[in-house]
Amino acid sequence: MAPNNKVYVIDDDDAVRESLRLLLESADIDVEDFPSAEFFLAAYQGSDVTTSCVLADVRMPGMTGLELQRHLAGKVPELPVVIVTGHGDLSMAVDAMKNGAADFIEKPYAPDEIVRRVSDAMSSPLPKPTPRSNAKRAAAQIDLLTPRERDVFDLLVVGNSNKEVARNLGISPRTVEVHRAHIMEKTNTKGLSQLVRLALAIGTEFKDD
Amino acid sequence: MTQFDTHTAQDITLGRHAHDAPQTGARTLFEERIRQLYESKIALTANAVNAAIISVIAYGEVPTIPLALWLATMWIVCLIRIGMIQAYRASPTRFENSRNWARLYTLGSGAAGLIWAAAVPLIFQSEAPVLQAIVAITVAGMTAGALATAATHPPAFFAFMLPANFFLMATLVSQLQKEYMGLALMVLMFAGFLTRFARNWNLAYIDSLETRMNSESLIGQLQITDTGNRMILEAAGEGIYGLDTKGRVTFVNPAAARIVGYTPKELIGLQIHDLIHHSHEDGTPYPLSECPMYAACTDGTPRQTKDEVLWRKDGSSFPVEYKSTPLMRGEHLVGAVITFSDITDRKRAEDSLRESEEQLRLLTDSLPVLIAAVDSDTNILFANQTCGDWYARPSASLAGQSVKSIMGPALDAVVRRAVSEGLAGITVTEELHIEFPDGTGRVVEFNFISNFNDANVLDIVYVLGVDISLRQQIERQKLRLLRETRLRELGAEISSAARAAEIGQMSSVLAHELNQPLTAISNYLSVCQKILDKGAADSPAQISNLFGKAVTQADRAGRIIQGVRELVRSGRVEFAPEPINEVISEACELALPSGGDSAGQNRISLKFDLSNDLPLIPVNRVQMQQVIVNLLRNAVSAIEGTTNPKIEISTNLRDEDHVKIKIEDNGPGFPDDYQSEWFSPFVTTKDQGMGIGLAICRSIIEAHGGDIDFGVGPLGGACLSINLPTTVQADQRSQQGHYSTVGV
């Protein structure tokens, strides 16, 4: 198999895997799918890593998506890995980001959204060791936040849900929602994964829990 | 009644016991009489002078030599007797040797009598009648003189009188003339009179001497010899007076006089019994012979009396306590000292003490508490009525008995322990099960209070026994109720918590399980849409295939739900009539621990308006509580961030068949766009809420045959109202086991 632009879809659920493949193919993306991480690793011959991408479900029997991502980060660090998470797996996704995952996407997702995210991951190379200017810009964006927003930001990017942030700060989840919207607006980000990336850019200390 | 206290002899400082007196009692007086005998030398001078006068007159009439010898003898005897007086006065042991001195004096007196007797025949050798008359008159005069000087000691008088007058009369009679016989008769009569006088004078003298000595003695002992004593006597608040042996007042201190209303001068020398002690309290006469004060003067036994009265000058009387102490001079009883005090106040105090004692007794007897005083040997000193009742004995008969014999060895052991521990300063409390004579058993809590006397020795242990059988019973009952309630609450909590956990877990599994087919459906349909959008619908079979796949996934989702239904269906639900207010209160405890205090950073004001006249409602308690807890938690999270957060819960009878429960808050209320689907599953305003809470609530309420509705309450926030039927609905039973799955 010659190296090509390809999305490697890895999901243990046949229906999900198949439907995802059809969905991505309908967006003219070349897809190869595997029912487990082990099958993928066995079949993977190498590819044009800059225009390929791995889309792996976080929960799978055997090797999980997270373990696969770690494995690949060691072997083919240039290959972007996008993690698909289910309900309550947010902190795992953040861990994955910390370990160099390109992105994560929460289930349930809108079909267009996943197509867009996968295309993004395939077209833009992984952020290599973060350029200084990048960090500076990130820091400037973070400086726009009020102290309270900064608190909310710090808690969100380590994988806390809105509710957990609310409990932590002693405020209502609705207030957290408002803060979150302001943070997104000020930092010009969409979704949690971009927030996490921003945090990574400024070198936020991640908690290892 | 008069009481003589003869046990206080050791207290008496002035007196000695009377039985010492008889052997030597007269000596003191005797000594004084002998001292008086040696008081004067006038008699001896008279003897010498008279003898000289007689000799001068008779010189020449009678033979000179015998006359000179006679005069010389007389003078020598007089000189010797003067020497004796000097020697007596100089002798330090003159009182001890009084008897010898008395004999010596009698001897001297007798010698003088004999010499005068010798003068009579000597002078009668002269025939001159004048001379004879002079000698007769001189002898008679000297006899009278002897009476005057020796009246204190009659033997001395007789020693002089008998020889002198015998020889005079004998000489006169021997003249055998009627003139001389007459003279002899006159001398005899004179001697007889003198003898008679001698006796009377002697008695009078002794009497006065005695009186004088008594007062000297009293004054000497009480006043003069010690000014300190005197001052004490004057200043003493007690009345003090002295009596001589006749019961006459020898001295009296100002207090004594004041108390009885006299001045000291009015009393001195008088028989005081007649003035202040003449009658008993009831007015009956009190003879001197029965008077204890006077008795002390006469028999030398001290006495103390507490229950008599003394009479004042104004005729009033007062209760008195007095002590009558014999007064000794040397070992001779010379009277008594009486100390007395007005005990009106003390009597009054004693009366009121007795009265309060009676009240205390009445009180202790009427208390349902065993009260007993026990000495350190566990003998009962006092026991109240309750003690008597418990042990079926008259309470008065318990005093003097041992604890062991009345209350049994078990209590005896405890009392002994109380005594020993009381000594160590510990108050002992003990719970004992006591079997009583009437066959009943009680649990009695005993308290022991140790009492230490002035010498800091434990002398009494007070035993207080409270029958706590009833109290224990009540406490046990309370405890049981408490435990039952707690258990029930715990049960409710557990089942509620377990159910919540179950639901939480189920939700999570369900979410994952449903996510998969839904994602697939969404993907398949999205692919279809894209194909159709591109206008590339050249392959209807492809579209159809994709739809088929989506339908398969929808079926898969349905099967997952079906599986959950099967899972939940296994639980049967029981309905029982329950007090709905109580159910609500317990639910509040669960939802808002410590009354909502910790439910948020603001203190939530929780207001109940629960109707008191609600019937029991057939509900499943646990599920109903789950509904209330759920609604309350919703309310609590809704009012988070609200100033003065409020929740109001009310119940009332809506109509005769329905009870209405309302839960209102002052939060933001329901968002408008949620209202139509509020009770639908998975609809939530909470980030991570599953949105199944209200759906479940509705299911449960509907299964109870009731309904639930929401709206805007008077507080401005959400208002959820539940209507529950008061009787079991026909469809309620048939729905059992189904309702709980409806919303899941």
Coordinates of C-alpha atoms in Angstrom, one line a residue, chain A residues 15-141:
Chain A
A15 CA -21.9 0.3 12.7
V16 CA -20.1 3.3 13.9
R17 CA -17.0 2.4 12.0
E18 CA -18.8 1.7 8.8
S19 CA -21.0 4.8 9.0
L20 CA -18.0 6.9 9.8
R21 CA -16.1 5.5 6.9
L22 CA -19.1 6.2 4.6
L23 CA -19.4 9.7 6.0
L24 CA -15.8 10.6 5.5
E25 CA -15.7 9.0 2.0
S26 CA -18.7 11.1 1.1
A27 CA -16.5 14.1 1.9
D28 CA -13.9 12.6 -0.5
I29 CA -11.5 11.5 2.2
D30 CA -9.7 8.2 1.7
V31 CA -10.6 5.9 4.6
E32 CA -9.2 2.7 5.8
D33 CA -10.9 1.2 8.9
F34 CA -9.9 -1.3 11.5
P35 CA -12.0 -3.0 14.3
S36 CA -9.1 -2.6 16.8
A37 CA -5.8 -0.9 17.5
E38 CA -4.0 -4.1 17.2
F39 CA -5.3 -4.8 13.6
F40 CA -4.3 -1.3 12.6
L41 CA -0.8 -1.6 14.0
A42 CA -0.4 -5.0 12.2
A43 CA -1.6 -3.5 8.9
Y44 CA 0.0 -0.1 9.0
Q45 CA 2.9 0.1 6.6
G46 CA 3.6 3.8 6.9
S47 CA 2.1 6.6 5.0
D48 CA 2.6 10.2 4.1
V49 CA 2.2 11.2 7.7
T50 CA 1.8 14.9 6.9
T51 CA -1.5 14.3 5.0
S52 CA -2.8 11.3 6.9
C53 CA -4.6 11.0 10.3
V54 CA -5.7 8.4 12.8
L55 CA -9.3 8.7 14.2
A56 CA -9.5 6.3 17.1
D57 CA -12.3 5.7 19.6
V58 CA -11.1 6.1 23.2
R59 CA -12.9 3.0 24.5
M60 CA -12.0 -0.2 22.9
P61 CA -11.4 -3.7 24.0
G62 CA -7.7 -4.5 24.0
M63 CA -5.6 -1.4 23.3
T64 CA -7.5 1.7 23.9
G65 CA -7.4 4.8 21.8
L66 CA -5.3 6.5 24.3
E67 CA -2.7 3.7 24.4
L68 CA -2.6 3.7 20.7
Q69 CA -2.0 7.4 20.6
R70 CA 0.9 7.0 23.1
H71 CA 2.3 4.2 21.0
L72 CA 2.2 6.2 17.8
A73 CA 3.6 9.3 19.5
G74 CA 6.7 7.2 20.2
K75 CA 6.9 5.6 16.7
V76 CA 5.5 8.1 14.2
P77 CA 5.2 11.4 16.1
E78 CA 4.3 13.2 12.9
L79 CA 1.1 11.2 12.4
P80 CA -1.8 13.2 13.8
V81 CA -4.1 11.3 16.1
V82 CA -7.7 12.5 16.8
I83 CA -9.4 10.9 19.7
V84 CA -13.2 10.3 19.8
T85 CA -14.5 10.3 23.4
G86 CA -17.8 9.3 25.0
H87 CA -19.6 10.7 27.9
G88 CA -17.4 11.4 31.0
D89 CA -14.1 10.7 29.2
L90 CA -13.0 14.3 29.0
S91 CA -10.0 14.1 31.2
M92 CA -8.7 11.1 29.1
A93 CA -9.0 13.3 26.1
V94 CA -7.1 16.1 27.8
D95 CA -4.4 13.6 28.7
A96 CA -4.2 12.6 25.0
M97 CA -3.8 16.2 24.0
K98 CA -1.0 16.6 26.6
N99 CA 0.7 13.6 25.0
G100 CA 0.6 15.1 21.6
A101 CA -2.8 14.1 20.2
A102 CA -3.9 16.4 17.4
D103 CA -7.4 16.9 18.6
F104 CA -10.3 15.2 20.3
I105 CA -14.0 15.2 19.5
E106 CA -16.8 14.4 21.9
K107 CA -19.6 12.0 21.1
P108 CA -22.3 12.7 20.1
Y109 CA -20.9 14.9 17.4
A110 CA -22.5 16.5 14.4
P111 CA -21.5 14.6 11.2
D112 CA -20.2 17.9 9.6
E113 CA -18.1 18.7 12.6
I114 CA -16.2 15.5 12.5
V115 CA -15.5 15.8 8.8
R116 CA -14.2 19.3 9.4
R117 CA -12.0 18.3 12.4
V118 CA -10.5 15.4 10.5
S119 CA -9.8 17.5 7.5
D120 CA -8.1 20.1 9.7
A121 CA -6.0 17.5 11.3
M122 CA -5.0 16.1 7.9
S123 CA -4.2 19.4 6.3
S124 CA -2.3 21.2 9.0
P125 CA 0.9 19.6 10.3
L126 CA 1.1 18.9 14.0
P127 CA 2.4 21.8 16.0
K128 CA 6.0 21.0 16.4
P129 CA 7.9 22.3 19.4
T130 CA 5.8 25.4 19.9
P131 CA 7.4 28.5 18.4
R132 CA 8.1 31.3 20.8
S133 CA 5.9 33.8 18.9
N134 CA 3.1 31.2 19.2
A135 CA 3.4 31.0 22.9
K136 CA 3.6 34.8 23.1
R137 CA 0.4 35.2 21.2
A138 CA -1.3 32.5 23.3
A139 CA -0.1 34.3 26.5
A140 CA -1.5 37.6 25.2
Q141 CA -4.9 36.0 24.6

